[in-house]
Amino acid sequence: MTRLHLFDLDGTLMYGSAAPVELSRQLGLLVEIAELERAFSAREIGPPEFAMGVHSLWTALTPRHVRAAFDGAPWLAGIRDVWREIRERGEYCAVISLSPSFFVELLLEWGAHAAHGSVFPEVPFTRPVDVAGILTPEGKLEVADRLCERFGVSRADCVAYGDSMTDAVLFEAVPISVAVNARPYLAERATHVYEGRDLREAYRLVDVARPGVETS
């Protein structure tokens, strides 16, 4: 049996932060992004409005800022180790995030089989954002279904890792889910709950539940 492991990014692979926050940090716009994040969390705006908001904020964003934000982000420990082990098992790992694709896709360098984010124009921006390319929670499930087809698995073969309400649709669609440093709403709906800063420990919750794996 093979599996497809589906990872959220913001708050899941990244401890206590998010790609938009780290990108905004590079531009000295933490106050402005905090207000957008607050409005999004309060459901005052949705993913398209959030995307247009950050697009307006990031007029000075360059590839150098993107790389610095990625390299300096508070990533969980062990991400590459987990993805290496998944690959060695003959399984698959992918990242699906509402954050900008130009940031999310950098995780391919760490061994993800696939990385999908909201589609933004190339940096620096010379074009407006097309809201048709902005992912929603329901859109994350559509991406997951396409990945299932690509890798020859079904939803029944998937494990989802996430932290917030934007992951709830995916959690409901797959048999195994891991709430990683998650809000109570999602933790209550997860198969496993993990609090900490090491993805290897979160992954092990799934691994020890695998048929034929002994626990000690």
mmCIF file of C-alpha atoms in Angstrom:
data_model
loop_
_atom_site.group_PDB
_atom_site.id
_atom_site.type_symbol
_atom_site.label_atom_id
_atom_site.label_comp_id
_atom_site.label_asym_id
_atom_site.label_seq_id
_atom_site.Cartn_x
_atom_site.Cartn_y
_atom_site.Cartn_z
ATOM 1 C CA MET A 1 0.000 0.000 0.000
ATOM 2 C CA THR A 2 1.228 3.475 -0.816
ATOM 3 C CA ARG A 3 0.113 6.780 0.645
ATOM 4 C CA LEU A 4 -0.036 10.431 -0.283
ATOM 5 C CA HIS A 5 0.890 12.786 2.561
ATOM 6 C CA LEU A 6 -0.649 16.253 2.132
ATOM 7 C CA PHE A 7 0.926 19.087 4.101
ATOM 8 C CA ASP A 8 -0.390 22.558 4.750
ATOM 9 C CA LEU A 9 2.339 25.202 5.040
ATOM 10 C CA ASP A 10 1.351 28.178 7.206
ATOM 11 C CA GLY A 11 1.223 27.260 10.888
ATOM 12 C CA THR A 12 1.876 23.615 10.015
ATOM 13 C CA LEU A 13 5.324 23.340 8.469
ATOM 14 C CA MET A 14 6.098 26.813 9.804
ATOM 15 C CA TYR A 15 5.865 27.348 13.561
ATOM 16 C CA GLY A 16 3.711 30.279 14.639
ATOM 17 C CA SER A 17 4.028 32.127 11.371
ATOM 18 C CA ALA A 18 2.979 32.140 7.731
ATOM 19 C CA ALA A 19 4.511 32.842 4.356
ATOM 20 C CA PRO A 20 2.680 36.209 3.985
ATOM 21 C CA VAL A 21 3.998 37.268 7.386
ATOM 22 C CA GLU A 22 7.587 36.308 6.562
ATOM 23 C CA LEU A 23 7.400 38.012 3.161
ATOM 24 C CA SER A 24 5.954 41.153 4.743
ATOM 25 C CA ARG A 25 8.669 41.072 7.400
ATOM 26 C CA GLN A 26 11.254 41.531 4.661
ATOM 27 C CA LEU A 27 9.510 44.754 3.611
ATOM 28 C CA GLY A 28 8.890 46.137 7.090
ATOM 29 C CA LEU A 29 5.125 45.638 6.761
ATOM 30 C CA LEU A 30 4.321 43.532 9.821
ATOM 31 C CA VAL A 31 1.598 45.901 11.066
ATOM 32 C CA GLU A 32 -0.140 45.890 7.716
ATOM 33 C CA ILE A 33 -0.022 42.101 7.271
ATOM 34 C CA ALA A 34 -1.235 41.594 10.832
ATOM 35 C CA GLU A 35 -4.415 43.482 10.003
ATOM 36 C CA LEU A 36 -5.006 41.413 6.872
ATOM 37 C CA GLU A 37 -4.374 38.205 8.809
ATOM 38 C CA ARG A 38 -6.793 39.332 11.512
ATOM 39 C CA ALA A 39 -9.500 40.111 8.973
ATOM 40 C CA PHE A 40 -8.991 36.765 7.263
ATOM 41 C CA SER A 41 -9.106 34.826 10.533
ATOM 42 C CA ALA A 42 -12.289 36.693 11.507
ATOM 43 C CA ARG A 43 -13.784 35.797 8.098
ATOM 44 C CA GLU A 44 -14.236 39.469 7.273
ATOM 45 C CA ILE A 45 -12.417 38.763 4.012
ATOM 46 C CA GLY A 46 -11.887 35.592 2.009
ATOM 47 C CA PRO A 47 -8.880 34.216 0.116
ATOM 48 C CA PRO A 48 -9.391 36.429 -2.997
ATOM 49 C CA GLU A 49 -9.599 39.625 -0.937
ATOM 50 C CA PHE A 50 -6.598 38.583 1.126
ATOM 51 C CA ALA A 51 -4.612 37.892 -2.036
ATOM 52 C CA MET A 52 -5.450 41.281 -3.521
ATOM 53 C CA GLY A 53 -4.507 42.895 -0.228
ATOM 54 C CA VAL A 54 -1.050 41.339 -0.048
ATOM 55 C CA HIS A 55 -0.492 42.001 -3.743
ATOM 56 C CA SER A 56 -1.030 45.690 -3.004
ATOM 57 C CA LEU A 57 1.313 45.518 -0.010
ATOM 58 C CA TRP A 58 4.137 43.791 -1.845
ATOM 59 C CA THR A 59 4.804 46.298 -4.615
ATOM 60 C CA ALA A 60 8.512 46.373 -3.677
ATOM 61 C CA LEU A 61 8.896 42.595 -3.356
ATOM 62 C CA THR A 62 11.827 41.056 -5.219
ATOM 63 C CA PRO A 63 13.160 37.501 -5.627
ATOM 64 C CA ARG A 64 15.856 38.377 -3.077
ATOM 65 C CA HIS A 65 13.147 39.173 -0.500
ATOM 66 C CA VAL A 66 11.370 35.900 -1.283
ATOM 67 C CA ARG A 67 14.518 33.852 -0.791
ATOM 68 C CA ALA A 68 15.397 35.684 2.436
ATOM 69 C CA ALA A 69 11.863 35.118 3.770
ATOM 70 C CA PHE A 70 12.046 31.414 2.937
ATOM 71 C CA ASP A 71 15.510 30.905 4.383
ATOM 72 C CA GLY A 72 14.711 32.830 7.561
ATOM 73 C CA ALA A 73 11.268 31.377 8.279
ATOM 74 C CA PRO A 74 10.641 29.449 11.532
ATOM 75 C CA TRP A 75 10.347 26.031 9.920
ATOM 76 C CA LEU A 76 9.678 22.930 11.971
ATOM 77 C CA ALA A 77 12.699 20.708 12.369
ATOM 78 C CA GLY A 78 12.940 17.506 10.365
ATOM 79 C CA ILE A 79 10.897 18.415 7.291
ATOM 80 C CA ARG A 80 13.471 17.099 4.845
ATOM 81 C CA ASP A 81 14.004 13.997 6.981
ATOM 82 C CA VAL A 82 10.292 13.182 6.926
ATOM 83 C CA TRP A 83 9.976 13.698 3.198
ATOM 84 C CA ARG A 84 13.083 11.610 2.567
ATOM 85 C CA GLU A 85 11.600 8.765 4.616
ATOM 86 C CA ILE A 86 8.290 9.058 2.788
ATOM 87 C CA ARG A 87 10.112 8.792 -0.534
ATOM 88 C CA GLU A 88 12.150 5.816 0.664
ATOM 89 C CA ARG A 89 8.902 4.032 1.564
ATOM 90 C CA GLY A 90 7.684 4.520 -1.993
ATOM 91 C CA GLU A 91 5.048 6.989 -0.805
ATOM 92 C CA TYR A 92 4.368 10.568 -1.874
ATOM 93 C CA CYS A 93 4.414 13.958 -0.166
ATOM 94 C CA ALA A 94 2.929 17.228 -1.365
ATOM 95 C CA VAL A 95 2.301 20.715 -0.038
ATOM 96 C CA ILE A 96 -1.026 22.459 -0.673
ATOM 97 C CA SER A 97 -1.236 26.003 0.638
ATOM 98 C CA LEU A 98 -3.255 29.165 0.168
ATOM 99 C CA SER A 99 0.041 31.100 0.260
ATOM 100 C CA PRO A 100 1.670 32.376 -2.944
ATOM 101 C CA SER A 101 2.916 29.696 -5.298
ATOM 102 C CA PHE A 102 6.235 31.503 -5.770
ATOM 103 C CA PHE A 103 6.959 30.803 -2.085
ATOM 104 C CA VAL A 104 5.309 27.394 -1.737
ATOM 105 C CA GLU A 105 7.131 25.937 -4.730
ATOM 106 C CA LEU A 106 10.496 26.522 -3.073
ATOM 107 C CA LEU A 107 9.653 23.488 -0.918
ATOM 108 C CA LEU A 108 10.275 21.299 -3.950
ATOM 109 C CA GLU A 109 13.946 21.890 -3.154
ATOM 110 C CA TRP A 110 13.427 20.009 0.114
ATOM 111 C CA GLY A 111 12.033 16.872 -1.468
ATOM 112 C CA ALA A 112 8.284 17.363 -1.877
ATOM 113 C CA HIS A 113 6.890 15.553 -4.896
ATOM 114 C CA ALA A 114 4.549 18.473 -5.553
ATOM 115 C CA ALA A 115 3.882 21.945 -4.152
ATOM 116 C CA HIS A 116 0.786 23.966 -4.962
ATOM 117 C CA GLY A 117 -0.077 27.470 -3.813
ATOM 118 C CA SER A 118 -2.233 30.376 -4.911
ATOM 119 C CA VAL A 119 -1.092 31.569 -8.319
ATOM 120 C CA PHE A 120 0.411 35.052 -8.178
ATOM 121 C CA PRO A 121 2.210 37.018 -10.894
ATOM 122 C CA GLU A 122 5.972 36.636 -10.994
ATOM 123 C CA VAL A 123 8.003 38.822 -8.645
ATOM 124 C CA PRO A 124 8.484 41.779 -8.901
ATOM 125 C CA PHE A 125 4.834 42.342 -9.757
ATOM 126 C CA THR A 126 4.051 43.943 -13.091
ATOM 127 C CA ARG A 127 0.566 42.448 -13.427
ATOM 128 C CA PRO A 128 -2.486 42.302 -11.170
ATOM 129 C CA VAL A 129 -3.368 39.143 -9.311
ATOM 130 C CA ASP A 130 -5.959 36.940 -11.017
ATOM 131 C CA VAL A 131 -8.350 35.811 -8.289
ATOM 132 C CA ALA A 132 -9.256 32.751 -10.369
ATOM 133 C CA GLY A 133 -5.870 31.321 -9.399
ATOM 134 C CA ILE A 134 -6.275 31.908 -5.665
ATOM 135 C CA LEU A 135 -6.852 28.714 -3.696
ATOM 136 C CA THR A 136 -9.721 28.287 -1.260
ATOM 137 C CA PRO A 137 -10.233 25.515 1.320
ATOM 138 C CA GLU A 138 -12.433 23.723 -1.213
ATOM 139 C CA GLY A 139 -9.789 24.343 -3.860
ATOM 140 C CA LYS A 140 -7.221 22.546 -1.713
ATOM 141 C CA LEU A 141 -9.367 19.426 -1.939
ATOM 142 C CA GLU A 142 -9.572 19.794 -5.728
ATOM 143 C CA VAL A 143 -5.775 19.959 -5.873
ATOM 144 C CA ALA A 144 -5.584 16.881 -3.637
ATOM 145 C CA ASP A 145 -7.853 14.990 -6.009
ATOM 146 C CA ARG A 146 -5.647 15.903 -8.964
ATOM 147 C CA LEU A 147 -2.605 14.719 -7.044
ATOM 148 C CA CYS A 148 -4.355 11.449 -6.235
ATOM 149 C CA GLU A 149 -4.919 10.906 -9.938
ATOM 150 C CA ARG A 150 -1.308 11.817 -10.711
ATOM 151 C CA PHE A 151 0.132 9.389 -8.162
ATOM 152 C CA GLY A 152 -2.377 6.597 -8.657
ATOM 153 C CA VAL A 153 -3.980 6.717 -5.218
ATOM 154 C CA SER A 154 -7.390 7.631 -3.806
ATOM 155 C CA ARG A 155 -8.571 9.852 -0.977
ATOM 156 C CA ALA A 156 -8.614 6.703 1.157
ATOM 157 C CA ASP A 157 -4.822 6.540 0.779
ATOM 158 C CA CYS A 158 -4.203 10.118 1.957
ATOM 159 C CA VAL A 159 -2.927 11.603 5.201
ATOM 160 C CA ALA A 160 -3.535 15.330 5.779
ATOM 161 C CA TYR A 161 -1.490 17.597 8.063
ATOM 162 C CA GLY A 162 -2.852 21.043 8.955
ATOM 163 C CA ASP A 163 -3.502 23.630 11.629
ATOM 164 C CA SER A 164 -6.542 25.797 10.879
ATOM 165 C CA MET A 165 -10.099 25.934 9.602
ATOM 166 C CA THR A 166 -8.804 26.227 6.034
ATOM 167 C CA ASP A 167 -7.717 22.587 6.387
ATOM 168 C CA ALA A 168 -11.059 21.308 7.681
ATOM 169 C CA VAL A 169 -12.457 20.398 4.249
ATOM 170 C CA LEU A 170 -9.421 18.246 3.526
ATOM 171 C CA PHE A 171 -9.505 16.669 6.993
ATOM 172 C CA GLU A 172 -13.102 15.621 6.431
ATOM 173 C CA ALA A 173 -12.265 14.020 3.087
ATOM 174 C CA VAL A 174 -9.402 11.727 4.115
ATOM 175 C CA PRO A 175 -9.254 8.913 6.679
ATOM 176 C CA ILE A 176 -6.166 10.047 8.599
ATOM 177 C CA SER A 177 -5.375 13.595 9.684
ATOM 178 C CA VAL A 178 -2.777 15.193 11.938
ATOM 179 C CA ALA A 179 -3.496 18.529 13.614
ATOM 180 C CA VAL A 180 -0.120 20.246 13.968
ATOM 181 C CA ASN A 181 -0.030 23.118 16.478
ATOM 182 C CA ALA A 182 -3.641 23.509 15.522
ATOM 183 C CA ARG A 183 -6.559 25.625 16.596
ATOM 184 C CA PRO A 184 -9.113 23.757 18.738
ATOM 185 C CA TYR A 185 -11.680 23.614 15.924
ATOM 186 C CA LEU A 186 -9.357 21.497 13.793
ATOM 187 C CA ALA A 187 -7.767 19.520 16.624
ATOM 188 C CA GLU A 188 -11.194 18.226 17.619
ATOM 189 C CA ARG A 189 -11.633 16.838 14.098
ATOM 190 C CA ALA A 190 -8.205 15.212 13.712
ATOM 191 C CA THR A 191 -7.120 11.607 14.018
ATOM 192 C CA HIS A 192 -3.925 12.703 15.772
ATOM 193 C CA VAL A 193 -2.903 15.922 17.524
ATOM 194 C CA TYR A 194 0.664 17.188 17.771
ATOM 195 C CA GLU A 195 2.094 20.199 19.605
ATOM 196 C CA GLY A 196 5.748 20.956 19.078
ATOM 197 C CA ARG A 197 8.448 22.008 16.653
ATOM 198 C CA ASP A 198 9.597 18.766 15.019
ATOM 199 C CA LEU A 199 7.734 17.324 12.056
ATOM 200 C CA ARG A 200 9.384 13.964 12.661
ATOM 201 C CA GLU A 201 7.380 13.630 15.870
ATOM 202 C CA ALA A 202 4.105 14.511 14.122
ATOM 203 C CA TYR A 203 4.846 12.057 11.320
ATOM 204 C CA ARG A 204 5.626 9.335 13.838
ATOM 205 C CA LEU A 205 2.036 9.505 15.115
ATOM 206 C CA VAL A 206 0.960 8.233 11.713
ATOM 207 C CA ASP A 207 3.865 5.832 11.382
ATOM 208 C CA VAL A 208 3.195 3.973 14.651
ATOM 209 C CA ALA A 209 -0.442 3.533 13.659
ATOM 210 C CA ARG A 210 0.596 1.809 10.429
ATOM 211 C CA PRO A 211 -0.320 -1.886 10.288
ATOM 212 C CA GLY A 212 2.681 -4.034 11.041
ATOM 213 C CA VAL A 213 4.642 -1.318 12.857
ATOM 214 C CA GLU A 214 5.348 -2.113 16.479
ATOM 215 C CA THR A 215 5.216 0.546 19.145
ATOM 216 C CA SER A 216 7.483 0.564 22.130
#
